[in-house]
Structures are given as C-alpha cells and as structure tokens.
mmCIF file of C-alpha atoms and ligand atoms in Angstrom:
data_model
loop_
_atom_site.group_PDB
_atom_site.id
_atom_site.type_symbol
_atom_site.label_atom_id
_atom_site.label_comp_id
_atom_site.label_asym_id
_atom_site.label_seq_id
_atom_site.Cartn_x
_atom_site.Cartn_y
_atom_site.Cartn_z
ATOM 1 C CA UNK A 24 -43.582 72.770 29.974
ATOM 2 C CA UNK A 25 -41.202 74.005 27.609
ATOM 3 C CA UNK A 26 -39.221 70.614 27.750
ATOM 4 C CA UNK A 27 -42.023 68.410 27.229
ATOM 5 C CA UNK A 28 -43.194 70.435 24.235
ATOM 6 C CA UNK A 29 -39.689 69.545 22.746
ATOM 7 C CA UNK A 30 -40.500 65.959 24.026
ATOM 8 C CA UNK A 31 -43.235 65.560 22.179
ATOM 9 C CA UNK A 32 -42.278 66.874 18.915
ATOM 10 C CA UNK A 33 -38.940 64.658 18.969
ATOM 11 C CA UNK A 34 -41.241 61.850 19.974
ATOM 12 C CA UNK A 35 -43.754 62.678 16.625
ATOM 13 C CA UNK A 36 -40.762 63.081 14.167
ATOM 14 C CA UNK A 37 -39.156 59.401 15.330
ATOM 15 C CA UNK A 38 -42.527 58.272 14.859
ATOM 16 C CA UNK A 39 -42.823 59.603 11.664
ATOM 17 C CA UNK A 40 -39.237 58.389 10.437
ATOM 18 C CA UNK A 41 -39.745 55.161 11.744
ATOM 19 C CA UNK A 42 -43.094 54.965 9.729
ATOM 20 C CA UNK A 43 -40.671 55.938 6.641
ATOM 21 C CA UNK A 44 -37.981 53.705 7.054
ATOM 22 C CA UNK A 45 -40.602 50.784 7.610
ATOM 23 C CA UNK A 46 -42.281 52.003 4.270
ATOM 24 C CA UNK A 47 -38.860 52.172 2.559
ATOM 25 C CA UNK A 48 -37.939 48.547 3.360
ATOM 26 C CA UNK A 49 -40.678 46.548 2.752
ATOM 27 C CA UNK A 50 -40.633 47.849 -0.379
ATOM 28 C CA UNK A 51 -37.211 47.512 -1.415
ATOM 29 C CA UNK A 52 -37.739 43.942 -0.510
ATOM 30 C CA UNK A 53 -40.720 43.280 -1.475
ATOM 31 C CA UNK A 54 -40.879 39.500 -3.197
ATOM 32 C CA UNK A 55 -43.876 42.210 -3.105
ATOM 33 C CA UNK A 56 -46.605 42.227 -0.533
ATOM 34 C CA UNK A 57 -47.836 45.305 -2.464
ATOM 35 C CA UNK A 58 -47.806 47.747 -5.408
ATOM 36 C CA UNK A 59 -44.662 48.931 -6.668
ATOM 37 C CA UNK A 60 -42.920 51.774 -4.802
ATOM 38 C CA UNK A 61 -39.655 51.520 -5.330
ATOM 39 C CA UNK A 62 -39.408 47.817 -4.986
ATOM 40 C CA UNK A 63 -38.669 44.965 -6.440
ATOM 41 C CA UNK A 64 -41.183 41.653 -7.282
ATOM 42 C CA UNK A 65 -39.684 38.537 -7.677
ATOM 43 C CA UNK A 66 -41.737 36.442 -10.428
ATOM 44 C CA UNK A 67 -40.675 32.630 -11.369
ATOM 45 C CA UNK A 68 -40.329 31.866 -14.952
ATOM 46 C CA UNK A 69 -38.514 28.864 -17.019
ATOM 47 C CA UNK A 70 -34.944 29.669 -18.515
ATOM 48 C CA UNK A 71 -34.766 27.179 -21.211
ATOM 49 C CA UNK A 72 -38.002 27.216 -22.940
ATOM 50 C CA UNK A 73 -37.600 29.143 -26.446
ATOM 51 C CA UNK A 74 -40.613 30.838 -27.153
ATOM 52 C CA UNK A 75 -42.548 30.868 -23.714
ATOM 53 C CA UNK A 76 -39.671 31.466 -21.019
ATOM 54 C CA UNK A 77 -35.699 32.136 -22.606
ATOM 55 C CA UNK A 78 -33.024 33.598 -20.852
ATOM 56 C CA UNK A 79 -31.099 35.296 -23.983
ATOM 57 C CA UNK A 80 -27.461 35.096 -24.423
ATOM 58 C CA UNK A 81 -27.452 38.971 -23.544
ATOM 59 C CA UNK A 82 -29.093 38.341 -20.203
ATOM 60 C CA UNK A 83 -32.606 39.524 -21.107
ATOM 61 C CA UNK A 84 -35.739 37.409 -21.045
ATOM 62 C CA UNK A 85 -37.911 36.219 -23.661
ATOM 63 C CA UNK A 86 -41.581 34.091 -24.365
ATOM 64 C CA UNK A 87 -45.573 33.960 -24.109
ATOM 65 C CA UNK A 88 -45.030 33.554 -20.038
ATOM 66 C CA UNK A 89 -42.192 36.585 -19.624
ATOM 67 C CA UNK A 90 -44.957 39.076 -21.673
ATOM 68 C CA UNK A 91 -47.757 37.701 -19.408
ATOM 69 C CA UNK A 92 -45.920 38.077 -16.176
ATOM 70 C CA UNK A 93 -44.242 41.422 -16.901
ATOM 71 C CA UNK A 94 -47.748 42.103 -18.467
ATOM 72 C CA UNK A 95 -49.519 41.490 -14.571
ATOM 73 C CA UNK A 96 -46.468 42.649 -12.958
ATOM 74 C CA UNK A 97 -47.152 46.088 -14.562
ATOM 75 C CA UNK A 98 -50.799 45.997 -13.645
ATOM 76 C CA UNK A 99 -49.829 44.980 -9.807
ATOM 77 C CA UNK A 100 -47.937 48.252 -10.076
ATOM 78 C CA UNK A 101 -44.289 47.222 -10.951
ATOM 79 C CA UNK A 102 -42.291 48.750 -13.967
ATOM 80 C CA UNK A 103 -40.504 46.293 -16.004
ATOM 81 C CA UNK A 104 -37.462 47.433 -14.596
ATOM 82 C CA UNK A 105 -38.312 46.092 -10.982
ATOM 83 C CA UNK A 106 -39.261 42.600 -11.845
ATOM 84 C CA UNK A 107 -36.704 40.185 -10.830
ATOM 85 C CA UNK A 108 -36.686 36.720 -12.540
ATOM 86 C CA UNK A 109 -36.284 33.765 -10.952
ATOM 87 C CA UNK A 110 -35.856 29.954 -12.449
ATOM 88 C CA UNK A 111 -38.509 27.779 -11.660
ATOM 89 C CA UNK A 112 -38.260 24.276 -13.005
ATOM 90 C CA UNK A 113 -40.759 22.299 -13.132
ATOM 91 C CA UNK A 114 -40.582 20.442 -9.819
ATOM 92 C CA UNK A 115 -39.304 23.530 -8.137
ATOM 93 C CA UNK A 116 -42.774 25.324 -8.126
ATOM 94 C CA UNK A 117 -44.782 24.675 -5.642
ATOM 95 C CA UNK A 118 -41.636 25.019 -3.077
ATOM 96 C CA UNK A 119 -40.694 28.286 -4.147
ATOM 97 C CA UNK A 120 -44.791 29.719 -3.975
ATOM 98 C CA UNK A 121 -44.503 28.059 -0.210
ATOM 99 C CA UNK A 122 -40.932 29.610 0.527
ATOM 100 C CA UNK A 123 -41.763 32.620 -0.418
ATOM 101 C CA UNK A 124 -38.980 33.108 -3.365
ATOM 102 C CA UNK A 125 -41.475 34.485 -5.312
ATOM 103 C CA UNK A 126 -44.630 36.472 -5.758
ATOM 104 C CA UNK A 127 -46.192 34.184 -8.890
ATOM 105 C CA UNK A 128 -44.690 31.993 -10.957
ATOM 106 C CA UNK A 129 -45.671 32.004 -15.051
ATOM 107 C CA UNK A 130 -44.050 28.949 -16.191
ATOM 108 C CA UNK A 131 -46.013 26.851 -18.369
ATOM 109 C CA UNK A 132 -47.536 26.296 -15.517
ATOM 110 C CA UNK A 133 -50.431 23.657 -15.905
ATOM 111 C CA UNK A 134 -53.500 23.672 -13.120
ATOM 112 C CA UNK A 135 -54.633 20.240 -11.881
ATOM 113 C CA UNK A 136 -56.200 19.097 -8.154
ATOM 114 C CA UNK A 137 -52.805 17.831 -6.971
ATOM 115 C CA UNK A 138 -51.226 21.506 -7.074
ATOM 116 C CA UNK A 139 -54.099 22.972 -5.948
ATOM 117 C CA UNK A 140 -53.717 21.309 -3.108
ATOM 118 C CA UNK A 141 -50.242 23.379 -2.453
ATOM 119 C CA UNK A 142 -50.809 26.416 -4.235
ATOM 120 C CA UNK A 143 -53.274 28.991 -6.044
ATOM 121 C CA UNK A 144 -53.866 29.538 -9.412
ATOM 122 C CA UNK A 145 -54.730 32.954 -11.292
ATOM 123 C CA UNK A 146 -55.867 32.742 -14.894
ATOM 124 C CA UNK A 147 -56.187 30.371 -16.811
ATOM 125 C CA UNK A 148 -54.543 32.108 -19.662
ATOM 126 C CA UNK A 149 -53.429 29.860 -22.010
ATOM 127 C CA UNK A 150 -54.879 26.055 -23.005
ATOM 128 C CA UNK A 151 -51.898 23.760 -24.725
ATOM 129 C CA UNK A 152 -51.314 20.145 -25.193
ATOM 130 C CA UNK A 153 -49.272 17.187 -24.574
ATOM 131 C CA UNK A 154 -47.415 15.856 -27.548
ATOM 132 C CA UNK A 155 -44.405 14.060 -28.337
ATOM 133 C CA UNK A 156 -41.070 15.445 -30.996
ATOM 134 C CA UNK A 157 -39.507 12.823 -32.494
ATOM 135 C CA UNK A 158 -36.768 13.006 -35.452
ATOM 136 C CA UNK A 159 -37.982 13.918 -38.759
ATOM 137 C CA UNK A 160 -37.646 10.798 -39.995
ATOM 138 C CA UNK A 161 -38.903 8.236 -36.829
ATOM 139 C CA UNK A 162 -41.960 6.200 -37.111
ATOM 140 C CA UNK A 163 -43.339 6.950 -33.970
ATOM 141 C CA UNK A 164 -46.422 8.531 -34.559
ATOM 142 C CA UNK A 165 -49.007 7.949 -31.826
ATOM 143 C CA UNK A 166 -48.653 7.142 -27.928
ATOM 144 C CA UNK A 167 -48.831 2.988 -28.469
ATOM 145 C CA UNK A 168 -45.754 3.765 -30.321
ATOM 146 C CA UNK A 169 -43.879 4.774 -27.429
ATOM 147 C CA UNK A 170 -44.140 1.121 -25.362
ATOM 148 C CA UNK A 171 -40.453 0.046 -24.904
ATOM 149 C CA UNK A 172 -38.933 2.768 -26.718
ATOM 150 C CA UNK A 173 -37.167 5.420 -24.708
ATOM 151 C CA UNK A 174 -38.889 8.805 -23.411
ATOM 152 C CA UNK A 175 -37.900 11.997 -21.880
ATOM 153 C CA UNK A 176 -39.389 14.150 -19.631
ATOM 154 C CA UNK A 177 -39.199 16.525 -16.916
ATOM 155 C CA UNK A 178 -39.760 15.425 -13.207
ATOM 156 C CA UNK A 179 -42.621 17.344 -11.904
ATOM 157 C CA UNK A 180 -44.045 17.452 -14.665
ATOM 158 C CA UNK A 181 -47.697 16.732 -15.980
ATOM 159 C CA UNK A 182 -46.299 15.631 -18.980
ATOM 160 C CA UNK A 183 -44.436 12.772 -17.265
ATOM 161 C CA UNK A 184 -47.105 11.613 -14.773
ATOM 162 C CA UNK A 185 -49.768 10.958 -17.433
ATOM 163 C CA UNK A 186 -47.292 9.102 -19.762
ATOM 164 C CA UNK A 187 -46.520 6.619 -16.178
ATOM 165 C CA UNK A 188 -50.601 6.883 -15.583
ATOM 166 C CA UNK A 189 -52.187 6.266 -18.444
ATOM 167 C CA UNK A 190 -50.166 7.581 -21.813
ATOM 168 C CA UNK A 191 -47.383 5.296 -22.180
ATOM 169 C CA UNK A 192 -46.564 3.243 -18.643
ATOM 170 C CA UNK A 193 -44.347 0.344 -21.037
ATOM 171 C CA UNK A 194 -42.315 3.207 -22.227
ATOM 172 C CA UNK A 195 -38.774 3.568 -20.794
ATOM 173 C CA UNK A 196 -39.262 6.935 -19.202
ATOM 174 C CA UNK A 197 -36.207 9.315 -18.577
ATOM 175 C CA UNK A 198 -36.394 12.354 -16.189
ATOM 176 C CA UNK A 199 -34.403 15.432 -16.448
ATOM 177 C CA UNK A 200 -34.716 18.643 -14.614
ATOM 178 C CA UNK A 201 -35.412 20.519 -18.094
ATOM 179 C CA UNK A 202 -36.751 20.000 -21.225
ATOM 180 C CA UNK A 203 -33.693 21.428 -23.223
ATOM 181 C CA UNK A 204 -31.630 18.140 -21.549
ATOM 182 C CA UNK A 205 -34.111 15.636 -23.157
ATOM 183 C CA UNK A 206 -34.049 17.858 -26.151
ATOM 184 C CA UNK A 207 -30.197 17.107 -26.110
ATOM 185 C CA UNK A 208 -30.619 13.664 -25.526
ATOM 186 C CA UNK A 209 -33.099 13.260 -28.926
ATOM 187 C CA UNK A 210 -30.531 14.969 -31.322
ATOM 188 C CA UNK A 211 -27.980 12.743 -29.688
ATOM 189 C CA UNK A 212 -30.337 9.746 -30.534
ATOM 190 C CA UNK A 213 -30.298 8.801 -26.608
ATOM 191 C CA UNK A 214 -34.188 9.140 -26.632
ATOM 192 C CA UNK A 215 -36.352 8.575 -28.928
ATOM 193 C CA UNK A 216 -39.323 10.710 -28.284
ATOM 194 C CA UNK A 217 -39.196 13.984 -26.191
ATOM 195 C CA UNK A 218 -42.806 14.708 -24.500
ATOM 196 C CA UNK A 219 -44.780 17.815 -22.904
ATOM 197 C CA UNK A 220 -46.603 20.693 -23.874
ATOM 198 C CA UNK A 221 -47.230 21.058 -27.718
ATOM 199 C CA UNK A 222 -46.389 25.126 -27.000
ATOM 200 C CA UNK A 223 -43.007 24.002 -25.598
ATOM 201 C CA UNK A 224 -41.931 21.215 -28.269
ATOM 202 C CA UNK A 225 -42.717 23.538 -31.122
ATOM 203 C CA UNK A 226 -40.362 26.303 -30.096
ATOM 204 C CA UNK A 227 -37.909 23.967 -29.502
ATOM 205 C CA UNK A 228 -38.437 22.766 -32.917
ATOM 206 C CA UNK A 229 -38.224 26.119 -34.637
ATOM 207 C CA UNK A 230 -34.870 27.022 -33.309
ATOM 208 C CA UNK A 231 -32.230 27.792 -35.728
ATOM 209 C CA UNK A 232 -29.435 24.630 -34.326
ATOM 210 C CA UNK A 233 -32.754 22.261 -34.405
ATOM 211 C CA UNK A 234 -34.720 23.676 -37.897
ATOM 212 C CA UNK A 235 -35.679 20.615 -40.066
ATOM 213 C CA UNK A 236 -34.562 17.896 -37.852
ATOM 214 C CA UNK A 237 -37.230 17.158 -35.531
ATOM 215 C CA UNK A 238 -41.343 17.072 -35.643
ATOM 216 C CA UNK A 239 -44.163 17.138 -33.634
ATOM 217 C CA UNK A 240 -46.544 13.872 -33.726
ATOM 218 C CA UNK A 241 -49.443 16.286 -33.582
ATOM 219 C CA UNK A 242 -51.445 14.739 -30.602
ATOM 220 C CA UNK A 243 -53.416 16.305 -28.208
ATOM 221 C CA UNK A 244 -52.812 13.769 -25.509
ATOM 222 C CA UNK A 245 -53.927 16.279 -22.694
ATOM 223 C CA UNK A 246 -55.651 19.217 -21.689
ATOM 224 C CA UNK A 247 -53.284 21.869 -20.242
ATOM 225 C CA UNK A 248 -54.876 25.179 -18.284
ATOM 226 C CA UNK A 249 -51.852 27.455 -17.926
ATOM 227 C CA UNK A 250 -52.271 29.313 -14.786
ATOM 228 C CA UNK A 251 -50.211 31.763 -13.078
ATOM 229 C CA UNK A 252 -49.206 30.292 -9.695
ATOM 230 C CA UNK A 253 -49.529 32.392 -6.277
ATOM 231 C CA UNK A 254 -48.656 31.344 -2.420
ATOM 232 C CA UNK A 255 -51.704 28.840 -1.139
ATOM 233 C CA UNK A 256 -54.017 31.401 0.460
ATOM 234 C CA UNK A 257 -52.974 34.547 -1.182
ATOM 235 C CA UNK A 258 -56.463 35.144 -2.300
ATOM 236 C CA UNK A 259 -56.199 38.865 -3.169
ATOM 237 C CA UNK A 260 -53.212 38.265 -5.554
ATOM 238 C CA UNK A 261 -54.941 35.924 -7.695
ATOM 239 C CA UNK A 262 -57.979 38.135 -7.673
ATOM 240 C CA UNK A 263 -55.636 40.984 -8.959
ATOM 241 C CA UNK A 264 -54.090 38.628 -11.179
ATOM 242 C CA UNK A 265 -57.214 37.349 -12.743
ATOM 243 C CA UNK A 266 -58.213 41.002 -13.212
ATOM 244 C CA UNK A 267 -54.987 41.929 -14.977
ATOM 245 C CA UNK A 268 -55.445 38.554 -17.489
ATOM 246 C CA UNK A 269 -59.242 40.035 -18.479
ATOM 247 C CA UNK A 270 -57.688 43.385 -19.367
ATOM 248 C CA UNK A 271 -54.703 41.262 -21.301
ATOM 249 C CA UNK A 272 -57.187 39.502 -23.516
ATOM 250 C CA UNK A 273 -59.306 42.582 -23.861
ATOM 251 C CA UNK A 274 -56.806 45.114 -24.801
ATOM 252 C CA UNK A 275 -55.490 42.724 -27.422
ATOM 253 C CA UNK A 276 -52.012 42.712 -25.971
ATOM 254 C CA UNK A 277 -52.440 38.925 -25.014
ATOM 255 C CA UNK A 278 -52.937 38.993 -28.897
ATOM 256 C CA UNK A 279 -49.911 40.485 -29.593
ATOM 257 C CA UNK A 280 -47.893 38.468 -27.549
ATOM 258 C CA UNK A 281 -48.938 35.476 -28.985
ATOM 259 C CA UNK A 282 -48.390 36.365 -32.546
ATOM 260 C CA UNK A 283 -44.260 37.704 -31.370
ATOM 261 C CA UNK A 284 -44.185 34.193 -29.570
ATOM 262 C CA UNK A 285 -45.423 31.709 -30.826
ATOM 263 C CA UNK A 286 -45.542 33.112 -35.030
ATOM 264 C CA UNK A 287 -42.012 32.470 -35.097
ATOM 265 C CA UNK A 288 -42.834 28.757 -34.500
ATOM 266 C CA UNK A 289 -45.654 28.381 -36.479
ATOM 267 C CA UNK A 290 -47.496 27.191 -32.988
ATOM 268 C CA UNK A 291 -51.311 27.140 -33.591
ATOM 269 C CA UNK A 292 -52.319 27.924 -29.881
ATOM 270 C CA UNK A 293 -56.221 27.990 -28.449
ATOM 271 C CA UNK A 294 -58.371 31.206 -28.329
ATOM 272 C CA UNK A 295 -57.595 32.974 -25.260
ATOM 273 C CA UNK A 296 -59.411 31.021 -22.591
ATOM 274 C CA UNK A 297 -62.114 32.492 -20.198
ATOM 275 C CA UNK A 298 -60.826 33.408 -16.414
ATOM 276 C CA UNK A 299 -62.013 30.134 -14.571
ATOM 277 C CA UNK A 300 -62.621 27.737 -17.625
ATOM 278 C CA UNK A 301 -60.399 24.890 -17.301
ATOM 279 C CA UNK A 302 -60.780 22.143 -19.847
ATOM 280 C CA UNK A 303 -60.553 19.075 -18.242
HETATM 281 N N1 LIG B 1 -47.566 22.221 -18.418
HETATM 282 C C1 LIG B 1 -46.991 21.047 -17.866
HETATM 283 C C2 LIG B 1 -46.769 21.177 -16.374
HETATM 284 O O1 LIG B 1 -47.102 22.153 -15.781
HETATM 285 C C3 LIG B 1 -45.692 20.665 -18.576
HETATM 286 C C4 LIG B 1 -44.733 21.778 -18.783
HETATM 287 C C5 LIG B 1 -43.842 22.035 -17.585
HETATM 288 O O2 LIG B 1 -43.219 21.077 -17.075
HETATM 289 O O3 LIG B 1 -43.723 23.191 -17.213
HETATM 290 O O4 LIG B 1 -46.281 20.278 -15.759
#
C-alpha cells in the first residue's frame, strides 16, 4: 500500500516534468506554433532593400516591412528580442512558408492568384507600384521605351513576369536574385532601366552612394497588395495577423512607420489599405 502510494506520486511528478520539458521545447523552438514564452519566431524579411527591409552594417534591421513584422510579431506575443530574421528573396518565398523556415514572411511581398495557390496571405497592408529607375539623365520615360534596351529584375518576381507578359516582352530582360545587383548593374551602365516596386526603387534612389544619379519614371505600371505571407492552411495565423494590421492602422503606428521609412525617400505611398481590399 505504502509502495504504491510512492508509485503513484513518482508516476504524477514524471508526468508533470515531462509536461514541462515538452512546454519548454516547443517553445524554445518555436519557428512559433504559438505565443511567445520564451521562444523564438522566425519571420522572413529582404536584406537589401533600403527603406522597407535593410540589414545595417551593425547587424540590426531596418524598413516599412521590419516595423510591420516586429509590429505583428509583438501582437502574436513575441518581444522584439525573440524575433529571428531570416532572408527571403524573392523567389525563395513560397519554399520557405512550405518548409517551414519561417512563421510569415513581410517582404514586399505582393498577393496575386498564382501564390495563393502555395501560400496564405494576411493583410493587405501596403498598396505600391511597378516603375522603372533609370539614370538621371536617360530618355527612357515610359514602358514602350524599354523594347530592345536592357532590363533588370529579380526572378520571382511580379515585377519581372508582367514586363515578359504584357509590360515590355521586346525588352532584353536580366534576372538577378536581388534588386541591389541590378541596382549595381545601372550605375555600372550594364542596364539601362532597373524595374519593381515604386516603394523599393525610391529608397534605393535616396541612398547617400546613389543621391542625384538616378530617377524614377513615375509609372504606375501595376497594382501591388503587400501581404504578409503565412504556411498554405495556417488559417488562424493570418486571422491573428489580420487582427494585429487593424490595430497597426488604428493606433497610428502604421503611420509612424511610414513617415521613419519612407520620409527619408520622399516615397508618396497609398493610404493604408483596408484588411481584404486588393486592388486589382
Ligand atoms: N512586390 C513584388 C513581388 O512581390 C516585387 C518586389 C519583390 O520582388 O519583392 O514580387
């Protein structure tokens, strides 16, 4: 009797610390299945996109998509402190939302039917536009311009489908895996147009090494929805997301971030859009 009274309370406290230690890991590797804890969250951003998603030369990280994300990070229940950032290129990002290497992905991230196909969007919480940078002094002003002069892009990108669909198809397209390569490439006169998102191509254009050389055509040659990208089927982390966007806008702190992001570049962005209104 006495025994199995012994039994069962050694049988209760395993129990009990195996409950704990299965608590303690998920969390600590959480690419996170759940609020914050302890844990880390994993969130994909871009690197090389001044303005919207930098990593500085002291390591931090800096843009429009690094204050949304850490801004729904924080409402999903993570501190600053335990986000993780990961690179996402552009034709990484439907891949790494499958795999797993992340819990959303903020990265200038444009929705359209082909993605959705893959993945789910939160949001959306931004509305930008294709465009093209050219040198301060080209000619090229609109998109019949562009036939049989050379273009860069990024593979994966919207930006470079519509110019091969319907944009510019005669135009000698070149793909890197970033836009700061084909920014390279058109201050090294290799190019002669860069093209994407308006947002992206007018922080690039305000940076200190680039100021006065370059300018935006000013053409809104798409529609882009920014949404924040979750795992295909992860309904209740979009819904969370999509809640923490409303409170962005609402509190003004969406505001704020676009005024520290974008002010700098003298980028005249959209009013915030509604949750759900994509502008086709
Ligand atoms: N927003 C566009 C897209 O999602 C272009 C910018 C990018 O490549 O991230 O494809």
């Amino acid at each position: 009797m006495k025994l199995r009274k012994v039994t069962a309370f050694a049988t209760t406290a395993l129990v009990l610390s195996l409950a704990a230690t299965a608590c303690g890991s998920s969390d600590s590797n959480d690419s996170g299945s759940g609020s914050g804890g302890g844990g880390k969250i994993k969130v994909g951003i871009k690197f090389d996109q001044p303005g919207l998603g930098l990593k500085q030369p002291d390591g931090t990280y800096a843009g429009f998509d690094v204050d949304v994300a850490t801004y729904v990070a924080g409402q999903l229940g993570y501190k600053p402190s335990q986000i993780e950032w990961v690179e996402t290129k552009s034709a990484d990002r439907e891949n790494a939302l499958a795999r797993g290497d992340v819990k959303f992905i903020a990265a200038t991230y444009s929705i359209n039917d082909e993605r959705k196909q893959k993945v789910d969007f939160a949001g959306p919480y931004l509305l930008a536009h294709q465009d093209l940078l050219v040198k301060k002094d080209s000619t090229i002003a609109q998109a019949t311009d562009l036939n049989g002069k050379n273009l860069c892009s990024v593979t994966g990108s919207t930006s470079a489908q519509n110019i091969k669909d319907k944009i510019a198809p005669k135009a000698n397209l070149r793909e890197n895996a970033g836009y700061s390569e084909c920014i390279a490439a058109l201050q090294s006169g290799a190019v002669d147009a860069v093209t994407t998102d308006d947002s992206i191509l007018a922080g690039f254009a305000a940076q200190d090494k680039f100021k006065g050389q370059f300018k935006l055509a000013g053409l809104k040659l798409s529609n882009e929805n920014y949404g924040v990208g979750v795992k295909k089927g992860d309904s209740a982390t979009v819904t969370k997301i999509n809640t923490a966007l409303e409170k962005m806008v609402s509190s003004g702190a969406w505001q704020t971030a676009v005024t520290k992001n974008f002010g700098p570049a003298g980028y005249k962005n959209e009013p915030a859009p509604k949750i759900g209104d994509i502008v086709k």
